Short mmCIF file of C-alpha atoms and ligand atoms in Angstrom, two decimals:
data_model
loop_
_atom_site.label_atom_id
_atom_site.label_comp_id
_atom_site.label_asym_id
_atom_site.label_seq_id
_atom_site.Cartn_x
_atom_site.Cartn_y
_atom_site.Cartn_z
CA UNK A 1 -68.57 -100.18 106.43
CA UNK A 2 -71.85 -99.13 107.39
CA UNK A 3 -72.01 -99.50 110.74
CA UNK A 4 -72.99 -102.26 113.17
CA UNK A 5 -75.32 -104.62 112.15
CA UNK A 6 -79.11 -103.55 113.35
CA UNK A 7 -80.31 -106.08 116.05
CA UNK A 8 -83.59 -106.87 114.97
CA UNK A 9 -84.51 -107.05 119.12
CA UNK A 10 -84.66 -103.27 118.90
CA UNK A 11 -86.66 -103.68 116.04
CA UNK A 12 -89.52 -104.45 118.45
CA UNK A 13 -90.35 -107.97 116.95
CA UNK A 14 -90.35 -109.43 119.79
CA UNK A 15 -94.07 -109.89 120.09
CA UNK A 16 -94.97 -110.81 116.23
CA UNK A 17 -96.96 -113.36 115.27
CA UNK A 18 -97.59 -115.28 111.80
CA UNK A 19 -100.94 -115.41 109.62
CA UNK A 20 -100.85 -118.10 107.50
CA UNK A 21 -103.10 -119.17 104.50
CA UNK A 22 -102.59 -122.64 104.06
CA UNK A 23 -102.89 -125.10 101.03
CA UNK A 24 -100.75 -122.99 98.42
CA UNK A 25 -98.12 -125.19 96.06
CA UNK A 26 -94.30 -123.07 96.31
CA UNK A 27 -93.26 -122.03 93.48
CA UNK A 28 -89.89 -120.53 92.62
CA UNK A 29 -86.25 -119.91 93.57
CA UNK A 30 -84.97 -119.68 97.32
CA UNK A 31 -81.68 -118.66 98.26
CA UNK A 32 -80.31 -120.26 101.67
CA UNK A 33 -78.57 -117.89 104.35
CA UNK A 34 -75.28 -118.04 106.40
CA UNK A 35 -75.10 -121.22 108.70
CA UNK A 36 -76.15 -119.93 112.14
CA UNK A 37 -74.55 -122.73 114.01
CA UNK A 38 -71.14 -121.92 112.00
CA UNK A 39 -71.07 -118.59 112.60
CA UNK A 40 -71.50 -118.31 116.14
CA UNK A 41 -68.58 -120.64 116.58
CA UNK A 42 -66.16 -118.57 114.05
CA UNK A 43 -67.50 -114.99 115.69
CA UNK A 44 -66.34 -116.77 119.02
CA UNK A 45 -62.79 -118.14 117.19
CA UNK A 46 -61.76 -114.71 116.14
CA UNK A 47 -61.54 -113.34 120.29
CA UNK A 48 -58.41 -116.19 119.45
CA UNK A 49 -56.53 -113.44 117.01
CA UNK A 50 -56.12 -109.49 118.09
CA UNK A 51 -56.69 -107.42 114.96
CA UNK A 52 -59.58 -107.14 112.45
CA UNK A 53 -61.47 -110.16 110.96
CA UNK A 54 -63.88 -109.86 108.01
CA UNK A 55 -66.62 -112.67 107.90
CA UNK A 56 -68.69 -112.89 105.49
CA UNK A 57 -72.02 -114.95 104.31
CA UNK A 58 -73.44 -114.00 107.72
CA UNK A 59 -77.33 -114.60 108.03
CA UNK A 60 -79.28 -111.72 109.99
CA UNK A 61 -80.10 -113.61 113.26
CA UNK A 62 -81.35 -112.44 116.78
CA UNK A 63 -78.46 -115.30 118.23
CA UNK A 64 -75.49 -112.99 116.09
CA UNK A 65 -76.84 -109.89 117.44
CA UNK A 66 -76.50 -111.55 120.97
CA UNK A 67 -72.89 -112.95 119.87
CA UNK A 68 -71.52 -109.36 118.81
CA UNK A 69 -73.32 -108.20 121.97
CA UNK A 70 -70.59 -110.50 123.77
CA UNK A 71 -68.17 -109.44 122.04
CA UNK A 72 -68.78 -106.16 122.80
CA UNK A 73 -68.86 -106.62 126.25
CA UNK A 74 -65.71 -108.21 126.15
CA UNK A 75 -64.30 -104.80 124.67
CA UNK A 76 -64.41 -105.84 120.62
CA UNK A 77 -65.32 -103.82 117.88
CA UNK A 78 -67.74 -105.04 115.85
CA UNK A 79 -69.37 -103.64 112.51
CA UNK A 80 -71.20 -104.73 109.49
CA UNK A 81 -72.12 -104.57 105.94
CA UNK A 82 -75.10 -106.37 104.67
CA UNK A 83 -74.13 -109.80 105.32
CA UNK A 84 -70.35 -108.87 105.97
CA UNK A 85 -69.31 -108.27 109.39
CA UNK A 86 -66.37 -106.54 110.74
CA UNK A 87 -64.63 -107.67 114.02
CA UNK A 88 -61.74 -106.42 115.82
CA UNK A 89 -60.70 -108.16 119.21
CA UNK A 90 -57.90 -105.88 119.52
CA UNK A 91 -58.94 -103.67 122.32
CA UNK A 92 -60.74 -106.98 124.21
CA UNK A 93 -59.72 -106.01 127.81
CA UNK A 94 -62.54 -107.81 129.91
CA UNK A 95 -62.92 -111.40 130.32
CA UNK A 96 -66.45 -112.10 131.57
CA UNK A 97 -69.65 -112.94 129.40
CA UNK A 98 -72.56 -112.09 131.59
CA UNK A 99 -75.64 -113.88 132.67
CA UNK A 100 -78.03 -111.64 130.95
CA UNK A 101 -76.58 -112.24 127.75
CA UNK A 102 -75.60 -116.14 127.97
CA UNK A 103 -78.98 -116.84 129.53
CA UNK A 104 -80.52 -115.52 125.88
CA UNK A 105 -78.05 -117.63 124.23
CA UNK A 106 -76.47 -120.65 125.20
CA UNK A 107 -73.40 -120.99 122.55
CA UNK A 108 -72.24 -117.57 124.39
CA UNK A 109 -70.35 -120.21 126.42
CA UNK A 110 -67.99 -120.88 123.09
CA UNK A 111 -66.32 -117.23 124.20
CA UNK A 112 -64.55 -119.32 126.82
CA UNK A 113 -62.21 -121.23 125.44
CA UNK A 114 -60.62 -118.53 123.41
CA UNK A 115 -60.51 -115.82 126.06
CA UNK A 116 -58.68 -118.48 128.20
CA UNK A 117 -56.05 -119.40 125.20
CA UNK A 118 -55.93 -115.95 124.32
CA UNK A 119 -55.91 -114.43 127.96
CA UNK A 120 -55.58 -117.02 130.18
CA UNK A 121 -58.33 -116.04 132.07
CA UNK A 122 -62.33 -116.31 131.73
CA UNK A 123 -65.56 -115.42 133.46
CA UNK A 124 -68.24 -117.24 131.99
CA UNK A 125 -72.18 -117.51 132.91
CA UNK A 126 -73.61 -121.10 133.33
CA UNK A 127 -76.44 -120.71 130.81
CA UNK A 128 -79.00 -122.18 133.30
CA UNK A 129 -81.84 -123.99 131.52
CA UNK A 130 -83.34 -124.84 128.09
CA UNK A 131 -86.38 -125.65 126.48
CA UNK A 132 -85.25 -128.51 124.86
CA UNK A 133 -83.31 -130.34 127.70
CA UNK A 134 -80.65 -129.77 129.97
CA UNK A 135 -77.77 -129.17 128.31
CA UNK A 136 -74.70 -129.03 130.49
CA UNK A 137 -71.68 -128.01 129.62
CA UNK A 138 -69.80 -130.48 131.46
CA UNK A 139 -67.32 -131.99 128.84
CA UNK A 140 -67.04 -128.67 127.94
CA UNK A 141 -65.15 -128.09 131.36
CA UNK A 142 -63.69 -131.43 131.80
CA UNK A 143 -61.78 -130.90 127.89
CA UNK A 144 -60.46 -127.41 129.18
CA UNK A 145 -59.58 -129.33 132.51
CA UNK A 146 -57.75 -131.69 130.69
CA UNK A 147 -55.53 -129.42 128.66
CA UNK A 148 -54.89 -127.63 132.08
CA UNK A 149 -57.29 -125.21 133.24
CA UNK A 150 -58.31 -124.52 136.83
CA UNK A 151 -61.77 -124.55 136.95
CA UNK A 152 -64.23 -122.78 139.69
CA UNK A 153 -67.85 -122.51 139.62
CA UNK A 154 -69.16 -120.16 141.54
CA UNK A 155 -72.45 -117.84 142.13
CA UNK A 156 -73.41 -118.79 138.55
CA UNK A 157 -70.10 -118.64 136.47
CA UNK A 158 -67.21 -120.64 135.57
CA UNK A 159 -64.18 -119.27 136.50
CA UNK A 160 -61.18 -120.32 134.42
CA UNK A 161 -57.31 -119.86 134.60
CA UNK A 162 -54.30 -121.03 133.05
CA UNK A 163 -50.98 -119.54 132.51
CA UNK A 164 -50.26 -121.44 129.39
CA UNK A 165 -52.94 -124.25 128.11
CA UNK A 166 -51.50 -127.77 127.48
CA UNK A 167 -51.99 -129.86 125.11
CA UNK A 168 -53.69 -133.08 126.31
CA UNK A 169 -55.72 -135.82 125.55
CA UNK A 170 -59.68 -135.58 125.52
CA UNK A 171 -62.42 -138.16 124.91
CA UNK A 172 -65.51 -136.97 124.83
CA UNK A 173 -67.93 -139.16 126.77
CA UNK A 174 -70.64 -138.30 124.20
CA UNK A 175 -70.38 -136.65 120.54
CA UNK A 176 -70.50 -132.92 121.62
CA UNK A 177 -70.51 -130.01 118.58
CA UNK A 178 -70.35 -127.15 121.33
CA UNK A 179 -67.65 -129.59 123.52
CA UNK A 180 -65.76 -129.67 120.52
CA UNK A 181 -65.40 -126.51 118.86
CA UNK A 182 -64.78 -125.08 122.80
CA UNK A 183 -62.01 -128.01 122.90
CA UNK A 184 -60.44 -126.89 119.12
CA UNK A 185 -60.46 -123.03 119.82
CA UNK A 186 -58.53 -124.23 123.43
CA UNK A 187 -55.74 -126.00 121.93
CA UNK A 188 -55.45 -124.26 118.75
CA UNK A 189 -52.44 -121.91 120.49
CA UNK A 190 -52.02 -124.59 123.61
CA UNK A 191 -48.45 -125.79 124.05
CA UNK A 192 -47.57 -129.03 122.33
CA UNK A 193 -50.15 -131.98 120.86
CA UNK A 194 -54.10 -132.49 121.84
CA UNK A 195 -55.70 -134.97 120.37
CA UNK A 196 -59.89 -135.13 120.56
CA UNK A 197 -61.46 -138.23 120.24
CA UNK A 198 -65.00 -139.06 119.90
CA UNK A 199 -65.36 -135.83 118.36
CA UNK A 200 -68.93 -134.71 116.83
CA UNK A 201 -68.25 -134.30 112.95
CA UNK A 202 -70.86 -131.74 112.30
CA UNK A 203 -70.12 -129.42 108.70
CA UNK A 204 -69.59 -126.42 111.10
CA UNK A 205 -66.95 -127.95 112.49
CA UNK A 206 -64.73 -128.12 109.38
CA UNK A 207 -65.91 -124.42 108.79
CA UNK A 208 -64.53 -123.39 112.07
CA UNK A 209 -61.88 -125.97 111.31
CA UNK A 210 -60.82 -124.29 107.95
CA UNK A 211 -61.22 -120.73 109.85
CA UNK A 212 -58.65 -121.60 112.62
CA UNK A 213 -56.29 -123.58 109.82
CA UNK A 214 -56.88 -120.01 107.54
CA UNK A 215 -55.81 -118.08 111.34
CA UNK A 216 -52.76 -120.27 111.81
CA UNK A 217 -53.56 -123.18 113.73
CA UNK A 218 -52.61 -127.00 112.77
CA UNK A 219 -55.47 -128.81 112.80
CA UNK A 220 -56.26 -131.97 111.18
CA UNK A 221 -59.24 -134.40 111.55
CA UNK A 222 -62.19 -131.28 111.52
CA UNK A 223 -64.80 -133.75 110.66
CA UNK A 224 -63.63 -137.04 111.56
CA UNK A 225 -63.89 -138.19 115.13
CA UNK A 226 -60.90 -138.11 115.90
CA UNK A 227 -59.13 -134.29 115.59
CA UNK A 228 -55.18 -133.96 115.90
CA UNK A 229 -54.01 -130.29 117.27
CA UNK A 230 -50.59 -129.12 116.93
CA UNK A 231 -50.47 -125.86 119.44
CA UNK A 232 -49.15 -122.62 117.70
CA UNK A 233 -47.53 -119.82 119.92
CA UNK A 234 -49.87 -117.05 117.84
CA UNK A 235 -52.83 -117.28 115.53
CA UNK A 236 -53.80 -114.03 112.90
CA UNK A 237 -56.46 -112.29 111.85
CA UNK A 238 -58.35 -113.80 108.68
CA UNK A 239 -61.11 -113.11 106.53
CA UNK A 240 -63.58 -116.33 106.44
CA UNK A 241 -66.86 -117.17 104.20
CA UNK A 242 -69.83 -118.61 106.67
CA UNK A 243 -71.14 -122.16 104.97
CA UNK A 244 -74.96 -122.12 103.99
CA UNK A 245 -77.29 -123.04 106.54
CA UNK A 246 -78.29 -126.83 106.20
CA UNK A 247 -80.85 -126.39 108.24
CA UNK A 248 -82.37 -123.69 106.89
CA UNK A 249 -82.29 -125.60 103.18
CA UNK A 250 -84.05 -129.01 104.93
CA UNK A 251 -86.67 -126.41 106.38
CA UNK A 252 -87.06 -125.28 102.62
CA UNK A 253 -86.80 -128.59 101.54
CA UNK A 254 -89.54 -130.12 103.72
CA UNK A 255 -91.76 -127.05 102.45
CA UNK A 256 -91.95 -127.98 99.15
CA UNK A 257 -92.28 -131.31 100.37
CA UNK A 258 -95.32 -130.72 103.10
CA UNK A 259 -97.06 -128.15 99.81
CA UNK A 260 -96.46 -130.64 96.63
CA UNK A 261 -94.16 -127.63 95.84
CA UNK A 262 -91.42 -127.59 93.24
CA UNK A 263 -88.65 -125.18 94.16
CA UNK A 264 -85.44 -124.46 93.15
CA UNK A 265 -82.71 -123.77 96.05
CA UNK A 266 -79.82 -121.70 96.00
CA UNK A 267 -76.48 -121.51 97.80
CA UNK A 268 -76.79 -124.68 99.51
CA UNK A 269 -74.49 -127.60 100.25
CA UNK A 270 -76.92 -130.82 99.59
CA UNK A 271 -73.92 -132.97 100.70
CA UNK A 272 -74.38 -131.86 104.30
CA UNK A 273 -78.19 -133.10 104.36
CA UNK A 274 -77.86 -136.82 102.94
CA UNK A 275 -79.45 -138.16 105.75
CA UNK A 276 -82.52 -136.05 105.41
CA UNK A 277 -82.74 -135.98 101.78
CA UNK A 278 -82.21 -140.12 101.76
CA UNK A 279 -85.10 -140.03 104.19
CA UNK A 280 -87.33 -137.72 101.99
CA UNK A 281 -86.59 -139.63 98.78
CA UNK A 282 -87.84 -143.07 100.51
CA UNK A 283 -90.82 -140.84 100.97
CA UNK A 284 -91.37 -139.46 97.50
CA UNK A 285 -89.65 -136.42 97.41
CA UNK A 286 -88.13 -135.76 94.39
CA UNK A 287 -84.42 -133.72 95.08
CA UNK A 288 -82.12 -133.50 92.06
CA UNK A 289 -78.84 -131.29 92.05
CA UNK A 290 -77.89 -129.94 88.92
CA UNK A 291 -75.20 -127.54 88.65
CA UNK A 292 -75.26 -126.65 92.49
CA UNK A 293 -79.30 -125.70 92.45
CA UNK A 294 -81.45 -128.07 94.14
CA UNK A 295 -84.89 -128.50 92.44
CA UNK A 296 -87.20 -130.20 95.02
CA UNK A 297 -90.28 -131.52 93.81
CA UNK A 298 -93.08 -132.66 96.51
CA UNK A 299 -95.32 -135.75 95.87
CA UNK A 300 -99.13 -135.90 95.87
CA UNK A 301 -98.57 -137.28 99.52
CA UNK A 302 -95.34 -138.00 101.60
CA UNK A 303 -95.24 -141.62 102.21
CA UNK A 304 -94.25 -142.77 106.12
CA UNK A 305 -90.73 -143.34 106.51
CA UNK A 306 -89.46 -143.89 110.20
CA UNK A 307 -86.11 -141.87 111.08
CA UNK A 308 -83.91 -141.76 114.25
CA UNK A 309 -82.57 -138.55 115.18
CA UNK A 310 -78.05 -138.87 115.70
CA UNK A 311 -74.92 -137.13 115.66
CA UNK A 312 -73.75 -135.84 112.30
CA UNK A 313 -73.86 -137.93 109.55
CA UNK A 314 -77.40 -138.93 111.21
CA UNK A 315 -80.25 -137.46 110.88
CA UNK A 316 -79.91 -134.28 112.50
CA UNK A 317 -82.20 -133.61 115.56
CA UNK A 318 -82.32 -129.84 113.97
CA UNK A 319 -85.11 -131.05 111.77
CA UNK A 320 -87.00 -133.62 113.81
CA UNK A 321 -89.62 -131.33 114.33
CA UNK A 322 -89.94 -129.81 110.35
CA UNK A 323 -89.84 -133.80 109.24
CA UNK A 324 -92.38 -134.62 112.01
CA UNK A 325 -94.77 -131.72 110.40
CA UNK A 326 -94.01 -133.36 106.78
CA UNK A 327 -95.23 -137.28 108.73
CA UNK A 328 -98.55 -135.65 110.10
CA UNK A 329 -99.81 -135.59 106.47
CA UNK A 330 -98.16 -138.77 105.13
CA UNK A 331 -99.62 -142.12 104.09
CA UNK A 332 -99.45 -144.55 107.11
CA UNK A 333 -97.81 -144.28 110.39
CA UNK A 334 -94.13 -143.64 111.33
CA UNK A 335 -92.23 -143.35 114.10
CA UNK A 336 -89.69 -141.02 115.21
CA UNK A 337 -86.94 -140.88 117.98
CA UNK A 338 -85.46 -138.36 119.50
CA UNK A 339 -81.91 -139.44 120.63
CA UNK A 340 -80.43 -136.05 121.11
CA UNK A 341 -81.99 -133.84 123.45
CA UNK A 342 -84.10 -135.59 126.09
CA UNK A 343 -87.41 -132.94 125.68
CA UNK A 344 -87.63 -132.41 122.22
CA UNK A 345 -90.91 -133.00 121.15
CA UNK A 346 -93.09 -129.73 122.39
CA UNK A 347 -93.99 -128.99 118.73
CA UNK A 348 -96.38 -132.36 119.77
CA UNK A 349 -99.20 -130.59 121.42
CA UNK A 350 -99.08 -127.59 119.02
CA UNK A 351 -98.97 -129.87 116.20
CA UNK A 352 -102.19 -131.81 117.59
CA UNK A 353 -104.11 -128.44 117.46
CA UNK A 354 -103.47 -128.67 113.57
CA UNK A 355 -105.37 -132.11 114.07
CA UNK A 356 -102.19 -134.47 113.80
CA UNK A 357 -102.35 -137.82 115.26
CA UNK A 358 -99.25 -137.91 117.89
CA UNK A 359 -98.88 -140.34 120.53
CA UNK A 360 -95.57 -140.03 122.29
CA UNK A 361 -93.82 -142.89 124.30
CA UNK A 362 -90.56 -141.74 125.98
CA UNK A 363 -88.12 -139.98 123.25
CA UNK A 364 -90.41 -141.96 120.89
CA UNK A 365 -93.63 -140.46 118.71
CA UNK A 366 -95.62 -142.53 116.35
CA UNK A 367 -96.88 -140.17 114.32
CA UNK A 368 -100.45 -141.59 111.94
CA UNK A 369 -100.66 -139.35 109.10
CA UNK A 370 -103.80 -137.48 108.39
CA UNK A 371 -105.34 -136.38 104.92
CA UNK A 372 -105.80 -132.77 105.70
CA UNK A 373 -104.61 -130.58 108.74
CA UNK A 374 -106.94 -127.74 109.70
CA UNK A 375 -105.39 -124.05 110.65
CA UNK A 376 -105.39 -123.00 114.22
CA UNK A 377 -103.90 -120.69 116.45
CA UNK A 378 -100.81 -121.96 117.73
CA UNK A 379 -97.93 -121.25 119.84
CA UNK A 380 -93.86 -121.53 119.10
CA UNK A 381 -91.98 -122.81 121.72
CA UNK A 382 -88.32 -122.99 120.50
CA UNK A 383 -86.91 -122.59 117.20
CA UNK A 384 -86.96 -126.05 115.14
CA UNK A 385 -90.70 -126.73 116.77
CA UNK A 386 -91.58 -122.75 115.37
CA UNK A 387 -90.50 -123.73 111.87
CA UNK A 388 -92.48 -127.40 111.96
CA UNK A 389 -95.49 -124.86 112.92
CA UNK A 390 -95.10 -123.11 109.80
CA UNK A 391 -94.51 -126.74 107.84
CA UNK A 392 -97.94 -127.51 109.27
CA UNK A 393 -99.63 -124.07 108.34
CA UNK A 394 -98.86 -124.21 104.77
CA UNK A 395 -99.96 -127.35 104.59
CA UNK A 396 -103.01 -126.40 106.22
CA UNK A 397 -107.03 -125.61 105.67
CA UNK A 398 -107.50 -122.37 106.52
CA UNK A 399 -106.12 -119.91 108.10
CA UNK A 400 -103.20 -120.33 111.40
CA UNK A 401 -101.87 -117.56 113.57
CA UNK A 402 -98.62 -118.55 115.27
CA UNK A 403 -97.50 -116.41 118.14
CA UNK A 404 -94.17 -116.18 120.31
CA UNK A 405 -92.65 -116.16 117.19
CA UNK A 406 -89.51 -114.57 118.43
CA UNK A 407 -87.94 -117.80 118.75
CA UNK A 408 -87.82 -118.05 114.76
CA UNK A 409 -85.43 -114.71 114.44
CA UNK A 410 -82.75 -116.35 116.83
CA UNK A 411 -82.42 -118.81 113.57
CA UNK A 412 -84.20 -118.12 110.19
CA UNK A 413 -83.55 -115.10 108.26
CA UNK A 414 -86.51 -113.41 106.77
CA UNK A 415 -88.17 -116.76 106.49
CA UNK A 416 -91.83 -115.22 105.55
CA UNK A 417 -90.39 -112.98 103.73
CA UNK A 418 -88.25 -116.17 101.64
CA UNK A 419 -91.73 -117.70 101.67
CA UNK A 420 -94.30 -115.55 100.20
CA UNK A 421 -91.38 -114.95 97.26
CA UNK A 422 -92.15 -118.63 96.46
CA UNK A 423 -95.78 -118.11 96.69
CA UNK A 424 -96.76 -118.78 100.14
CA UNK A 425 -99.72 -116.49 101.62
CA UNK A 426 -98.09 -115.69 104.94
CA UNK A 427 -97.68 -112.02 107.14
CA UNK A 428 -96.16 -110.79 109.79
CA UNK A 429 -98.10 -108.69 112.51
CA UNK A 430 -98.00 -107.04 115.73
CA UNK A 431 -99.67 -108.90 118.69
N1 EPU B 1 -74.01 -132.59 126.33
C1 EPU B 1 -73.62 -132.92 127.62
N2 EPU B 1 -72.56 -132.25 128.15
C2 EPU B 1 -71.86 -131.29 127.47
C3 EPU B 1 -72.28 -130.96 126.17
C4 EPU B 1 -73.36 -131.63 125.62
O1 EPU B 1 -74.20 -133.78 128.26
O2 EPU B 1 -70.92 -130.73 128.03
C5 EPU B 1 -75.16 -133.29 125.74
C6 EPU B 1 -76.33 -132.33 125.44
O3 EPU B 1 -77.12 -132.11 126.57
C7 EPU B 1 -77.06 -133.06 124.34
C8 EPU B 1 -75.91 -133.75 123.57
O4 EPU B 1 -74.80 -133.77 124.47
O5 EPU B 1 -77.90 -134.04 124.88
C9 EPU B 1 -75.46 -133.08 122.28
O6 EPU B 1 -75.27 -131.69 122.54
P1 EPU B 1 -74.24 -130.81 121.73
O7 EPU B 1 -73.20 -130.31 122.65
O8 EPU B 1 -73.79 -131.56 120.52
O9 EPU B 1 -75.15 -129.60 121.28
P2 EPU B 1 -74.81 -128.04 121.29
O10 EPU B 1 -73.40 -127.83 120.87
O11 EPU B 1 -75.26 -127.46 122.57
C10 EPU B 1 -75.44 -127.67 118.79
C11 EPU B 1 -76.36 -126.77 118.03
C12 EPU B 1 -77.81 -127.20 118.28
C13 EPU B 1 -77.94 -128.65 117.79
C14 EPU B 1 -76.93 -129.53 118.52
C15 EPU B 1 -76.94 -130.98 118.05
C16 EPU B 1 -75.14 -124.69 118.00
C17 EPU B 1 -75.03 -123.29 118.45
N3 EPU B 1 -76.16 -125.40 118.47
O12 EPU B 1 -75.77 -127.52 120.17
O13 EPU B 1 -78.61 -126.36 117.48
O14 EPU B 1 -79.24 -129.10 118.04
O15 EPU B 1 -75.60 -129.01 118.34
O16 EPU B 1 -76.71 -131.04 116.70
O17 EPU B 1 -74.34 -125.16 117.20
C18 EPU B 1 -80.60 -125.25 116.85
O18 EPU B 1 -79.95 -124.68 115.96
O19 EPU B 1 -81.86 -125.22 116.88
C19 EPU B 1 -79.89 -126.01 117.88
C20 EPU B 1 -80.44 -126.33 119.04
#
């Protein structure tokens, strides 16, 4: 192998922003990266297994550079190849992720579960606040509860224990993806039967489903809401393909959408986007899958079709902001709800400094689409809102810096670079 993956923070990009040239049709062929919010789960899941795991399809992100960083702390040995990484929780001898690196990256809390099945013991960081909303963990703790854990919290961390995890019986109070991959890592080696009910039924979840299953485990129900775990004394080592990104394709999606494009995508899983892609049609987007290459053909101008964000199969709150970009230039008014995360909707004011006509109502934006948006200098604030910024750009007169752009390399891989290949005029420079 090659060595450990490079983390593009020591790369320096840290304070990069975007040039954009708007008002260019894409062009071409795009091929869709590892699912980020897969593989941070099944990088997590393998701390579950001493011995080496091989995962491939993994996307270049700033959040997997934090996740090996974890891992390392926690005494792994991780190393990669291209998009193949390399991890062996063998010599894990420390129990603790710390709040310097689970304050970068929420989804650290996933190492929990495992390190307590695996170890019985855990020091976790609380990952303190996010840009998007609160985001406790609490049914994360109240599912490990459940299956038996004694849980302390204390200056900052959760402190976990348990000789032996139980199986048990855990309903979710609301549709978690985090609350119930934590929950299916717990009881994957827990004695006896847990049963999960009012499970989210997110595509990563069968991924990480199908990687424990691969490991081992008896798991049935990855995907339904209701997931039935038969506790095995030992899991193994496996080697485990990442699913594409979903997101990632609806961002390319809604760009050849937002440009009156035509695109062909690769290596994606159209299947996993039906709510977006049912939405898009109603609007005029033309999506056709032949032989497992999506050709995505943008109308003249988006019509305005109203969506509501919701848990998997809904339309996922992951590209409220990208669709809300594709509304600002559609024909009439729609109207958008955020039912996910309760501060979701800072792309708003950024978007309004293209010249979009946003008025916002509680987790509700009517959104009046406008013939032309005009370039300006804008600023990303998390990742979904950083991509609708780009949307916007393209779409764009003129010419639109966007800076803080860090927040885009925690998710997209070499997005300008996957964008001027289909024609867009966009750079990367130093601040
Ligand atoms: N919630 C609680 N208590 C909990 C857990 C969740 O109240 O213990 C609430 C959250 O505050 C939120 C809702 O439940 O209001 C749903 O949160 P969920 O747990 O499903 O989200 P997550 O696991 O923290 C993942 C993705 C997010 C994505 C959401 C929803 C990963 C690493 N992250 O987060 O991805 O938005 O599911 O689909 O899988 C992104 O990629 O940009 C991103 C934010």
């Amino acid at each position: 192998m090659g060595g450990r993956p490079r983390p593009l923070y020591e790369r320096g990009f840290a304070l990069d922003k975007l040039i954009i040239k708007g008002g260019k049709k894409l062009s071409g062929d795009v091929t869709v990266s590892g699912s980020k919010n897969a593989a941070l789960p099944i990088f997590f899941a393998t701390i579950l297994a001493p011995g080496t795991h091989e995962i491939h399809n993994v996307p270049f992100l700033r959040d997997i550079n934090t996740t090996i960083k974890v891992l390392e702390q926690l005494g792994a040995e991780v190393e990669g190849n291209g998009n193949v990484v390399r991890i062996n929780t063998g010599p894990i001898a420390n129990f603790e992720a710390t709040y310097d690196l689970v304050k970068t990256m929420r989804a650290s809390v996933l190492a929990l579960g495992p390190l307590l099945a695996r170890f019985g013991k855990a020091r976790v960081s609380l990952p303190g606040g996010c840009a998007i909303g609160a985001r406790p963990i609490n049914l994360h703790l109240k599912g490990l509860a459940a299956l038996g854990a004694d849980i302390k919290l204390e200056h900052g961390y959760v402190e976990a224990k348990a000789k032996r995890l139980k199986g048990g019986r855990v309903n979710f109070d609301i549709a978690t993806v985090g609350g119930t991959e934590q929950l299916m890592m717990a009881a994957a080696t827990a004695k006896g039967e847990t049963i999960l009910e009012n499970a989210a039924r997110e595509p990563e979840i069968i991924d990480l489903g199908d990687m424990l299953c691969d490991m081992g485990a008896k798991i049935e129900g990855a995907g339904t809401d209701t997931i039935r775990i038969i506790g095995v004394d030992e899991l193994a080592p496996v080697t485990h393909r990442v699913i594409p990104d979903r997101i990632e394709a609806g961002t390319f999606i809604a760009a050849a959408a937002i440009t009156g494009g035509d695109i062909r995508i690769h290596n994606m899983r159209l299947d996993h986007l039906d709510a977006l892609v049912f939405k898009l049609q109603d609007a005029g987007v033309e999506i056709i899958n032949r032989d497992n290459v999506v050709r995505v053909k943008g109308p003249r101008r988006p019509g305005a079709i109203n969506i509501k964000t919701r848990p998997y199969p809904g339309f996922p709150t992951d590209m409220q902001a990208q669709y809300m970009a594709l509304m600002c230039v559609a024909d009439g008014a729609s109207v958008i709800s955020e039912n996910i995360f309760e501060n979701r909707f800072m792309h708003v004011s950024e978007l309004m400094r293209f010249g979009a006509d946003i008025t916002v109502e509680g987790n509700t934006a009517t959104v009046k689409g406008v013939k032309k948006l005009s370039g300006a200098p804008v600023m990303a604030t998390d990742l979904r809102a950083s991509a609708s910024l780009i949307l916007a750009a393209l779409a764009a007169d003129n010419t639109t810096e966007i800076s803080r752009i860090y927040h885009l390399d925690r998710g997209y891989e070499s997005i300008e670079k996957k964008l001027a290949a289909l024609g867009a005029d966009i750079v990367r420079v130093k601040e």
